[in-house]
Coordinates of C-alpha atoms in Angstrom, one line a residue:
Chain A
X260 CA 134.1 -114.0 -231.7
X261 CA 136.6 -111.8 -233.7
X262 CA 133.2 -109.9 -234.5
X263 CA 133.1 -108.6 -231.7
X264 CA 136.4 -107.6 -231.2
X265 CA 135.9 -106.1 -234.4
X266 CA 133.8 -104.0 -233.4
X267 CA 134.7 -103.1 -230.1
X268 CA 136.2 -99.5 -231.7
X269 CA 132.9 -99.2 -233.0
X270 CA 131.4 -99.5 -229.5
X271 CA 133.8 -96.9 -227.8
X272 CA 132.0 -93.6 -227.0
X273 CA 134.0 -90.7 -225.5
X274 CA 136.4 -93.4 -224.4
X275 CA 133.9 -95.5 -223.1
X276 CA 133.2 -98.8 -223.8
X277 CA 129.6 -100.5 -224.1
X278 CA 128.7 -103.4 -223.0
X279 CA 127.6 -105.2 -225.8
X280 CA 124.1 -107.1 -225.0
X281 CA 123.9 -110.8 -225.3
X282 CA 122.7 -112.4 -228.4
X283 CA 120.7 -115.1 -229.8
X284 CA 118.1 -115.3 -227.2
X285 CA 115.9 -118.5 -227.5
X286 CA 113.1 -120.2 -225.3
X287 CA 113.3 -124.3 -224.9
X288 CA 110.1 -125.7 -223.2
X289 CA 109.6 -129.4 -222.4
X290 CA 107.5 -130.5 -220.0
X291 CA 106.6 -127.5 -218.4
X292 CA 110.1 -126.5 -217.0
X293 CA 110.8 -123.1 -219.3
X294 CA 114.7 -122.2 -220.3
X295 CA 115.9 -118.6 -221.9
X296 CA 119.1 -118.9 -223.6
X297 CA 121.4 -116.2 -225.1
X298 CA 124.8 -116.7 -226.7
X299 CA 127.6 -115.4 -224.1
X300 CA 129.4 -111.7 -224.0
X301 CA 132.8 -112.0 -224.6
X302 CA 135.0 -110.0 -222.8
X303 CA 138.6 -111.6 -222.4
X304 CA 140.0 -111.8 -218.8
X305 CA 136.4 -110.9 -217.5
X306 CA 133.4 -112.6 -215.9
X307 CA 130.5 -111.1 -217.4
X308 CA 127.3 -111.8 -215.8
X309 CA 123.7 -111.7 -216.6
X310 CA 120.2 -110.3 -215.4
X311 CA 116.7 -111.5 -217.1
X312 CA 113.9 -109.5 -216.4
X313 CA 110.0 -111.0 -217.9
X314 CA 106.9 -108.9 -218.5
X315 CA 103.5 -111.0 -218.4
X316 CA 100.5 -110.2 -220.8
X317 CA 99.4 -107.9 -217.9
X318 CA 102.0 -106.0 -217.5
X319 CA 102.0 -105.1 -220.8
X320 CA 98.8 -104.0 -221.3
X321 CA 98.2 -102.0 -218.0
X322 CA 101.6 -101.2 -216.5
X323 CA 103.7 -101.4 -219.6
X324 CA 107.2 -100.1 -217.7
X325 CA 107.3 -102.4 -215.1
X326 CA 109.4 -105.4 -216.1
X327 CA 109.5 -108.3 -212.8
X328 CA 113.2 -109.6 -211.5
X329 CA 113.7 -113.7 -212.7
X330 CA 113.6 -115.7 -209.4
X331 CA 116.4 -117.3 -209.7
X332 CA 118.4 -115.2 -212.5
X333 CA 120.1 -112.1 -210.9
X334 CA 123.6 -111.5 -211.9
X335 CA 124.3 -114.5 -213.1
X336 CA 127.5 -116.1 -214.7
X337 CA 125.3 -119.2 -216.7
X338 CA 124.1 -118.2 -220.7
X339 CA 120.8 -119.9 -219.5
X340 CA 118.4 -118.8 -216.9
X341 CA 114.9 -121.2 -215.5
X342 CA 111.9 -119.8 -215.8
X343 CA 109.4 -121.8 -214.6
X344 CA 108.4 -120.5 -211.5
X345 CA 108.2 -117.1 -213.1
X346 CA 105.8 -118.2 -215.9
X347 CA 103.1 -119.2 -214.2
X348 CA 100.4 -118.2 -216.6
X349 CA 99.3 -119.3 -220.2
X350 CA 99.6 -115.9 -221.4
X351 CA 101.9 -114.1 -223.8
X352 CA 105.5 -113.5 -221.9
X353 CA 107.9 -110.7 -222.5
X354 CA 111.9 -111.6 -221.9
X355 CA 114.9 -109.4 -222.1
X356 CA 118.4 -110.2 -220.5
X357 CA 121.3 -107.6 -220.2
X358 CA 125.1 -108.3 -219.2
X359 CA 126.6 -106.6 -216.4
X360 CA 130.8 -105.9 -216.2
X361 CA 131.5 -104.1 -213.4
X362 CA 129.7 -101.0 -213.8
X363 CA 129.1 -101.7 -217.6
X364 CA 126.1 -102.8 -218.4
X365 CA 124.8 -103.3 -221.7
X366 CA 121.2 -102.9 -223.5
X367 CA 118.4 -105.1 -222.8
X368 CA 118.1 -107.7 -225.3
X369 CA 114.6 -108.9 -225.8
X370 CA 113.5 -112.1 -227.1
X371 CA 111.9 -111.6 -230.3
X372 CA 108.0 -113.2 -230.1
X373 CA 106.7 -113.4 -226.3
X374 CA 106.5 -117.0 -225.2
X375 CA 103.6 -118.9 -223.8
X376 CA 103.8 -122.0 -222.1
X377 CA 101.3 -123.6 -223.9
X378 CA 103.8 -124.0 -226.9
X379 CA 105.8 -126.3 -224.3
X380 CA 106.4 -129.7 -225.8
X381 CA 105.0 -132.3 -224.2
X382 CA 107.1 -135.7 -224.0
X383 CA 105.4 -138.8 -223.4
X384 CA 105.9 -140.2 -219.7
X385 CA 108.2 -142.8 -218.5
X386 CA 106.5 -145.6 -217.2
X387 CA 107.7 -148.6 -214.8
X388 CA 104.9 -151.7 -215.5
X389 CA 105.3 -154.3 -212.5
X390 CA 103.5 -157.3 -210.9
X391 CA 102.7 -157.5 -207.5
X392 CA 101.6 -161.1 -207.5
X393 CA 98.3 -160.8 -209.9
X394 CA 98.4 -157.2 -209.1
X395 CA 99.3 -154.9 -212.2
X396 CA 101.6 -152.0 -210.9
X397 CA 102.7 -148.5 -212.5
X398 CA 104.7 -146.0 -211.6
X399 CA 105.3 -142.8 -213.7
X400 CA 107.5 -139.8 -213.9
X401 CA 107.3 -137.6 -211.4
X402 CA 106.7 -134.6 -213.5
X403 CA 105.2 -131.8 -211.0
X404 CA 102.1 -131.1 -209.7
X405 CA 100.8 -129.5 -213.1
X406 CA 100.9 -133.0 -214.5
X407 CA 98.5 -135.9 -214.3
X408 CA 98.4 -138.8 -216.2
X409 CA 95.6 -141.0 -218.5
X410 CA 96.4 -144.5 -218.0
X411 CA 95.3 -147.1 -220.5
X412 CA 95.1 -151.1 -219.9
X413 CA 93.7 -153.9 -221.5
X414 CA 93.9 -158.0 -221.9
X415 CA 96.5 -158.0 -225.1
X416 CA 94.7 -161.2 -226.5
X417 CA 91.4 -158.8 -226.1
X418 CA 93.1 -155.2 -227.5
X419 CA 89.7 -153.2 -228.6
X420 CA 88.6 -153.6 -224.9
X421 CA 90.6 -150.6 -223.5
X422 CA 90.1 -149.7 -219.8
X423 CA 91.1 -146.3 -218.8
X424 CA 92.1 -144.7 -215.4
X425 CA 93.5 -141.4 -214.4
X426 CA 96.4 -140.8 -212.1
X427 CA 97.3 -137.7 -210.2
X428 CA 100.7 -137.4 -209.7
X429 CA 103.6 -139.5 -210.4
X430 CA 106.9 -141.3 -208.5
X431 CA 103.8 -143.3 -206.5
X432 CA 103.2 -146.8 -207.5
X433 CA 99.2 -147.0 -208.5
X434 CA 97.1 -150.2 -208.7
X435 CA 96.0 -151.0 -212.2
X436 CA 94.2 -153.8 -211.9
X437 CA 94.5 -157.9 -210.4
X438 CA 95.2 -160.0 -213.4
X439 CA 93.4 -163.1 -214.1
X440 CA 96.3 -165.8 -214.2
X441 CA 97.6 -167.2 -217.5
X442 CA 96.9 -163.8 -219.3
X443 CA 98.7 -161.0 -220.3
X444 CA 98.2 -157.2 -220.0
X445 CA 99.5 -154.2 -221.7
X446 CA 99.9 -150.3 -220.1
X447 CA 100.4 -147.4 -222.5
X448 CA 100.0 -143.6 -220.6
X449 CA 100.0 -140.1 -221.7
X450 CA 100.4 -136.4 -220.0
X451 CA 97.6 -134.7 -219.0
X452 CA 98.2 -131.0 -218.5
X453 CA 94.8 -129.1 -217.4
X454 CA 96.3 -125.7 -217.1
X455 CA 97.4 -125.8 -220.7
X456 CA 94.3 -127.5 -222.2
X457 CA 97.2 -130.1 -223.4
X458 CA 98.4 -133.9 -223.7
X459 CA 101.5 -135.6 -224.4
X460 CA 101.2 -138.7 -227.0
X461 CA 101.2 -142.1 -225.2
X462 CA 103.7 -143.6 -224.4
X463 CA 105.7 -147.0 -226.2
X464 CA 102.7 -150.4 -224.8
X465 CA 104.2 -152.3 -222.2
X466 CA 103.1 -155.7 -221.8
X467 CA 103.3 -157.9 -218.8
X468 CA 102.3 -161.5 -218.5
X469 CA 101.3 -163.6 -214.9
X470 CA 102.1 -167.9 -215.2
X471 CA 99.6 -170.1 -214.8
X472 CA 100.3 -171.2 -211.0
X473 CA 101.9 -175.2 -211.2
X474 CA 100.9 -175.3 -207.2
X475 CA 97.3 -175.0 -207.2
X476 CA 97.3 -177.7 -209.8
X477 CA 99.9 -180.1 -207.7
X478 CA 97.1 -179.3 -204.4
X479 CA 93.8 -180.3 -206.5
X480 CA 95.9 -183.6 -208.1
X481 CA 97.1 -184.7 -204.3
X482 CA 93.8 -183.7 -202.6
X483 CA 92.4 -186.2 -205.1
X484 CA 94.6 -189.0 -204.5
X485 CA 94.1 -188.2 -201.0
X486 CA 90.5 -188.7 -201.0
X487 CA 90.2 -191.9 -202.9
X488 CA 92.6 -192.9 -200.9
X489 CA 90.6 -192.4 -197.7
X490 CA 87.6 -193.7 -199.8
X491 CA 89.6 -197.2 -199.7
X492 CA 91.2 -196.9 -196.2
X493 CA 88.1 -196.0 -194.1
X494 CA 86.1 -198.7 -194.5
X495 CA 89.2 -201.1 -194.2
X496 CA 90.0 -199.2 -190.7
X497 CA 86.5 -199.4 -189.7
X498 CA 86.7 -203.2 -190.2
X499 CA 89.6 -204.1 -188.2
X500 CA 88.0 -201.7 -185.7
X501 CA 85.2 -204.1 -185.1
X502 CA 87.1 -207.2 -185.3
X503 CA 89.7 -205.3 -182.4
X504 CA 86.9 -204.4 -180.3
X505 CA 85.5 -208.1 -181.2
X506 CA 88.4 -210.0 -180.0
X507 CA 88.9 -207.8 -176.9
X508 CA 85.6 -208.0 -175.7
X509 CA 83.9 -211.0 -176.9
X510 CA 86.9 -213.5 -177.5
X511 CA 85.6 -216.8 -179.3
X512 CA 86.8 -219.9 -177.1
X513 CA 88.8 -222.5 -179.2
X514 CA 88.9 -225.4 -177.3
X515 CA 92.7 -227.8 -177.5
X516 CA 93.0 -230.4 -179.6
X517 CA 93.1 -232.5 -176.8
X518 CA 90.1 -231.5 -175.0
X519 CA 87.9 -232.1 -178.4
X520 CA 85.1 -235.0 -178.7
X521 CA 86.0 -237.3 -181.6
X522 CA 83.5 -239.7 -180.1
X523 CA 80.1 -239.7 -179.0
X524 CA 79.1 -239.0 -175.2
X525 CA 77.7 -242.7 -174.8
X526 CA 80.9 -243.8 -175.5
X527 CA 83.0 -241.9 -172.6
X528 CA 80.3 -243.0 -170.3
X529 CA 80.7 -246.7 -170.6
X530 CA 84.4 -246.8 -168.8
X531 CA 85.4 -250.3 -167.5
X532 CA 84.7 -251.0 -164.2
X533 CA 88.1 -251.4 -162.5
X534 CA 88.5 -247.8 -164.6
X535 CA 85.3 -246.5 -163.0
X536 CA 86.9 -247.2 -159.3
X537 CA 89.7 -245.8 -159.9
X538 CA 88.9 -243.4 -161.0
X539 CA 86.3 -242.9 -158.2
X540 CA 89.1 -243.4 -155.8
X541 CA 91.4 -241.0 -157.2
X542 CA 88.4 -238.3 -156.8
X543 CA 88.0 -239.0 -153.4
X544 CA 91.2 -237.1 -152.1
X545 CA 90.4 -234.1 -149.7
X546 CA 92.2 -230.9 -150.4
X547 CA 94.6 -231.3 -147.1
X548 CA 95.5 -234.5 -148.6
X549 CA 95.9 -233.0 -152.2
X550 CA 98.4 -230.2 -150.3
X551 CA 100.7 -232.9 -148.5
X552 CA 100.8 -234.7 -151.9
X553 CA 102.2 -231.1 -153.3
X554 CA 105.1 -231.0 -150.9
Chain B
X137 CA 40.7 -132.1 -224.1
X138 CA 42.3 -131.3 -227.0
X139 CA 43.0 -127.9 -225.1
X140 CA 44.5 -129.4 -222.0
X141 CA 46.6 -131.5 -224.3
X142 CA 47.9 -128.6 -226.1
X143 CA 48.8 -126.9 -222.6
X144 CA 50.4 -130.1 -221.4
X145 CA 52.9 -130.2 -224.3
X146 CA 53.3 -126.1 -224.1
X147 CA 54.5 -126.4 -220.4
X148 CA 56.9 -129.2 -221.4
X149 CA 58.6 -128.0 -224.1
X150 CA 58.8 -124.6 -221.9
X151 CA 60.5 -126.7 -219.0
X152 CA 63.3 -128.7 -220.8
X153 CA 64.2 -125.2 -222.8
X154 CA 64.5 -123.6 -219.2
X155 CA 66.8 -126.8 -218.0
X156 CA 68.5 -126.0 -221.6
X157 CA 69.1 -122.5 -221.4
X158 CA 70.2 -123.0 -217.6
X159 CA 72.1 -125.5 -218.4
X160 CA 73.7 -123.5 -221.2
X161 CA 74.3 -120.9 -218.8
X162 CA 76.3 -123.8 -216.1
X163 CA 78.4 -125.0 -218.7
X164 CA 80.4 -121.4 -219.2
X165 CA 83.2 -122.3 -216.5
X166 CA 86.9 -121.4 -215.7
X167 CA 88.3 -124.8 -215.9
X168 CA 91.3 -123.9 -214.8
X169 CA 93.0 -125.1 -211.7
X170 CA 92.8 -122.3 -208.6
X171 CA 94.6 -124.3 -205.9
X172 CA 98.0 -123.1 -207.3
X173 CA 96.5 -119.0 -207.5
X174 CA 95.4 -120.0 -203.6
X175 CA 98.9 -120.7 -202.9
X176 CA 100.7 -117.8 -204.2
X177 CA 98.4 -115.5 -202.4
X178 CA 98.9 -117.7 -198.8
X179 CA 103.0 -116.6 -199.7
X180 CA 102.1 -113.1 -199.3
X181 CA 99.2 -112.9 -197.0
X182 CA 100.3 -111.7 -194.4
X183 CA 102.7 -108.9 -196.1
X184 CA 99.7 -108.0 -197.7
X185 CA 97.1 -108.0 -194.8
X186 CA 99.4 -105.9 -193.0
X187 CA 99.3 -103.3 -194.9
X188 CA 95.8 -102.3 -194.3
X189 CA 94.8 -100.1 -192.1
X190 CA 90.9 -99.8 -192.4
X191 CA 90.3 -103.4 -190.5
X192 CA 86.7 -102.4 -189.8
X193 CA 85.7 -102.6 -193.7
X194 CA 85.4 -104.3 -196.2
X195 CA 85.1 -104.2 -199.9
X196 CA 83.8 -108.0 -200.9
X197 CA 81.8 -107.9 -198.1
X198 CA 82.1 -111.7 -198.4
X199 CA 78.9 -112.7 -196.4
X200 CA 76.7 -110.4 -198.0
X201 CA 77.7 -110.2 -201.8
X202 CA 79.3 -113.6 -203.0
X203 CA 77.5 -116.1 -200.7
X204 CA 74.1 -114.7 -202.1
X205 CA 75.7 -114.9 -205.5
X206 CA 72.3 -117.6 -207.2
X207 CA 74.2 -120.0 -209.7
X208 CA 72.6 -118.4 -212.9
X209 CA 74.3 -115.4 -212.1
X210 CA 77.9 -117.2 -211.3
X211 CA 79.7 -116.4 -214.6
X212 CA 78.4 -112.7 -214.5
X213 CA 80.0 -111.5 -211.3
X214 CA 83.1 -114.0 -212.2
X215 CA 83.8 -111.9 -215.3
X216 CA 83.3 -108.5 -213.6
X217 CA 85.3 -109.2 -210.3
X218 CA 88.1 -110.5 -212.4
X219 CA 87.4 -107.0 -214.7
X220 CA 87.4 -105.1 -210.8
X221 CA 90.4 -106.8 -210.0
X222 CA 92.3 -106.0 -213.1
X223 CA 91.2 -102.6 -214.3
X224 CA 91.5 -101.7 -211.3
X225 CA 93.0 -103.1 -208.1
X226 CA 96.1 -104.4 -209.7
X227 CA 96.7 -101.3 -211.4
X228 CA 96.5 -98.7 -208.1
X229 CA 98.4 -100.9 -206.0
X230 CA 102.5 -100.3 -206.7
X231 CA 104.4 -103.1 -205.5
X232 CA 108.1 -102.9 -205.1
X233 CA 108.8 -106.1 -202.9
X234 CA 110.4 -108.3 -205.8
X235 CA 108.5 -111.2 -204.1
X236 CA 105.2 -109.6 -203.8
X237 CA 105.6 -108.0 -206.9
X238 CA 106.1 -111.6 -208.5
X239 CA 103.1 -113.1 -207.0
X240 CA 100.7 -110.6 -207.7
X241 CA 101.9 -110.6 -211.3
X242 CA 101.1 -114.3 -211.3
X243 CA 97.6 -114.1 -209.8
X244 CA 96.9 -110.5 -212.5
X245 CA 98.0 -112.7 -215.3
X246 CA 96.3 -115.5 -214.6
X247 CA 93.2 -113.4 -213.8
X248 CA 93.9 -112.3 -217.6
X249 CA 93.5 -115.8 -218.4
X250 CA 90.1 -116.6 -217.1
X251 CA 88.9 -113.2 -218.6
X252 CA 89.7 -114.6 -222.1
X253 CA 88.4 -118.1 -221.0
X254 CA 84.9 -115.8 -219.5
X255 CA 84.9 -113.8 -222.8
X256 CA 83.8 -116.8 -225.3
X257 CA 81.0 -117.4 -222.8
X258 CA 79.8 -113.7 -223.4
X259 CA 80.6 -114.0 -227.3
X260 CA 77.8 -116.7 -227.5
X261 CA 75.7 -115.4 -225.4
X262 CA 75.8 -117.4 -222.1
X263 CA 76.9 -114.8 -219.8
X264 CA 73.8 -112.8 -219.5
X265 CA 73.8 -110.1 -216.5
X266 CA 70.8 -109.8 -214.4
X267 CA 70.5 -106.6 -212.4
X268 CA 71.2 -108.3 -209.4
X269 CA 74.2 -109.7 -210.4
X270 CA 74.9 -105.9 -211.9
X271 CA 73.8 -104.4 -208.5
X272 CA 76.5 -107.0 -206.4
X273 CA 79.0 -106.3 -208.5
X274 CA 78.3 -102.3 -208.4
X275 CA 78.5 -102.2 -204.6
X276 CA 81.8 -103.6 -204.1
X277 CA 83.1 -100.7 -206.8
X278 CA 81.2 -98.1 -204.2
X279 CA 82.9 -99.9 -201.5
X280 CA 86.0 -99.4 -203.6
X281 CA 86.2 -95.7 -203.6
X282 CA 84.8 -95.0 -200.5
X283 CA 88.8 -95.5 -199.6
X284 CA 91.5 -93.7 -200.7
X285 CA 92.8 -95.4 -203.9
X286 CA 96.1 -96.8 -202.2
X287 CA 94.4 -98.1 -199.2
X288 CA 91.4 -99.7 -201.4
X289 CA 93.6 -101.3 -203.6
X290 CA 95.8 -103.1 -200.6
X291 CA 92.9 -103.7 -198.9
X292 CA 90.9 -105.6 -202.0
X293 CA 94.3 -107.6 -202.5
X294 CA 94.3 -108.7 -198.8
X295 CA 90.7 -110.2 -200.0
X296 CA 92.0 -112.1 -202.9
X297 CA 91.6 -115.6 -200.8
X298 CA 87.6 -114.9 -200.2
X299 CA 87.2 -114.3 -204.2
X300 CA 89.5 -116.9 -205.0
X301 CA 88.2 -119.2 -202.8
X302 CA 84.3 -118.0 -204.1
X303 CA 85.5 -119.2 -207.7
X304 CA 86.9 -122.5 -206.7
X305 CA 83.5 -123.5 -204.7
X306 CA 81.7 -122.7 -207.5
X307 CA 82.8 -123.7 -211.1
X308 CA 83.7 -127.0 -209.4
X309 CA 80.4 -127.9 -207.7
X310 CA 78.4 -126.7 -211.1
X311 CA 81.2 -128.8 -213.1
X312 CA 80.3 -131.6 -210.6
X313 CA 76.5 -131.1 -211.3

């Protein structure tokens, strides 16, 4: 800093001091999104603002003083400005920024080799691996709509069998695959920019495992105890059944003790005769007479 | 017999050199996505469009020129309507709307692009120009300077979409073939 202030005699023409322009200009590209940096003008008790300016390939060759306004980078107070909805090319861009103090303004400081996005660096993606269920689930990075995404999957026990899919965009959860319980499955993914011929590396393997289910086991077990079960108790139901319906419909007479022939019929035939009369007598009775005896 | 044999085998080997050469020819593409060139153009349409004043011609004369366009002859008038465009068209046409001016810059440089993706095709050989492709191409250059420079320039950017769209429809569909 005393640098500059060192030199600001140096700087003073006819009374007038220049602006001095900003220094240390740098590009950082990661993923696309493009940064200029300078180091900031100095000017105690001042605001000093900045103005980048950008020149593509083009414009160089065919219309080589016409140098296009930054979007977003117009008299600004910040040391950094974003470029990436100004580089929208993979050619060669020209950058210069100058500061602006009142009506000072300084020299256009250019940025020493033109920068092409194609030198942006790449990271790999961030990945969210998920189960749905048996369903295998990613979502990535939303990382614009240059980006898409090569997905790689496969059985962990069964590594060499690699299954691949491609995914458009990111911040969407995307169906891998269902899983086949018990097993486990591992994701890796990688950026896939087509405008810059480019890839990221792939990302750190995520590996996600789905239980063998205890309930399907408990089902089969009880629909087997079930069914012998009913093997044992149908024909048992069916049984009583028929000796219900036997009872109820065809009852089997048992006759009293009392009523049962000990003794042959010859036997009960050959009463005494005073017995025989009596009893004859006692048969006689009409039914009026039977009543009267009743009350 | 031995004669018909002999012609048999001539006429094959002649027919999977032409599906070669032709496919040869298919492969030189721009593989480069145009949806996003599409959509900086749509930003300034209408800015553009309005600008011309000569609505009763054109210079692409899109259903005459491009839609006749055979595949073999694709990459040819790809690489000289991208040359039309910017040797010529982006040159004579002075912007000073910083917003127009941004979004033409991004179409010419990315035109520059697909020239230098066009020109590895022609370095090997598999960008051949037939005279009709010459002749399509030469037409819209007449059309060109039939018009006051100014007013031909505007008036070939307020055409952009029809070339653009042109390109997309067909390095995809050979890419898809």
């Amino acid at each position: 800093m005393w640098f500059f202030y060192a030199l600001i005699p140096c700087l003073l023409r006819d009374g007038v001091a220049i602006l001095p322009a900003p220094q240390n200009l740098s590009v950082h590209s990661t993923n696309m999104k493009h940064f200029l940096m300078w180091s900031p003008v100095i000017v105690p008790g001042e605001t000093v603002y900045y103005s980048v300016e950008y020149q593509g390939e083009y414009e160089r060759l065919y219309l080589s003083d016409v140098w296009i306004p930054s979007s977003w980078c117009s008299l600004t107070e910040k040391t950094e400005c974003d470029l990436t909805e100004d580089i929208t090319a993979t050619v060669p861009y020209s950058l210069h920024v100058r500061a602006t103090l009142g009506s000072q303004t300084s020299a256009w400081s250019t940025l020493t080799h033109p920068f092409n996005r194609n030198s942006t660096i790449l990271t790999p993606p961030w990945m969210d691996v998920t189960k749905d269920g048996f369903h295998l689930v990613i979502e990535l990075e939303d990382l614009g709509p240059q980006f898409e995404f090569l997905v790689a999957y496969w059985r962990r026990e069964s590594a060499t069998k690699e299954h691949i899919k491609m995914v458009r965009s990111g911040g969407i959860p995307v169906h891998l695959v269902t899983m086949e319980p018990g097993a486990a499955y591992c994701v890796k993914a990688q950026a896939v920019v087509k405008a810059i011929g480019r890839h990221s590396a792939f990302s750190q393997a995520e590996c996600i495992e789905v239980q063998e289910e205890a309930l399907p086991l408990a089902l089969a077990l009880f629909a087997f105890v079930g069914f012998m079960l009913n093997l044992v108790a149908v024909p048992i139901s069916i049984w009583k059944m028929g000796q219900l319906l036997r009872y109820s419909c065809c009852p089997v007479v048992v006759l009293p003790n009392t009523l049962k022939i000990t003794s042959s019929p010859q036997k009960l035939i050959s009463c005494r005769k005073e017995e025989v009369d009596a009893c004859a007598m006692t048969t006689v009775l009409s039914s009026e007479e039977l009543f009267r005896t009743w009350i | 017999m031995k004669v018909q044999c002999a012609a048999l085998w001539l006429l094959a080997a002649a027919l999977i050199l032409s599906s070669v050469h032709t496919r040869g020819l298919r492969k030189c593409l721009i593989s480069m996505d145009t949806h996003h060139l599409e959509e900086s153009f749509q930003e300034i349409k209408r800015a553009i469009q309005a600008k011309d004043t000569f609505q009763n011609v054109t210079i692409l004369s899109a259903s005459e020129t491009l839609q006749s366009i055979k595949p073999s002859d694709v990459c040819c008038v790809t690489k000289n309507l991208l040359a039309f465009y910017v040797d010529r068209v982006f040159k004579d046409h002075r912007e000073l709307n910083p917003h127009i001016l941004r979004k033409i810059s991004s179409i010419a440089n990315s035109f520059l692009y697909m020239q230098k993706t066009l020109q590895r095709c022609q370095e090997q050989r598999r960008c051949h120009c037939r005279q009709e492709a010459t002749n399509a191409t030469r037409s819209v250059h007449e059309n060109y300077d039939q018009l006051e420079v100014h007013s031909a320039a505007v008036k070939s950017l307020g055409e952009l979409n029809v070339f653009l769209a042109w390109i997309a429809k067909n390095h995809q569909e050979i890419s898809a073939a």
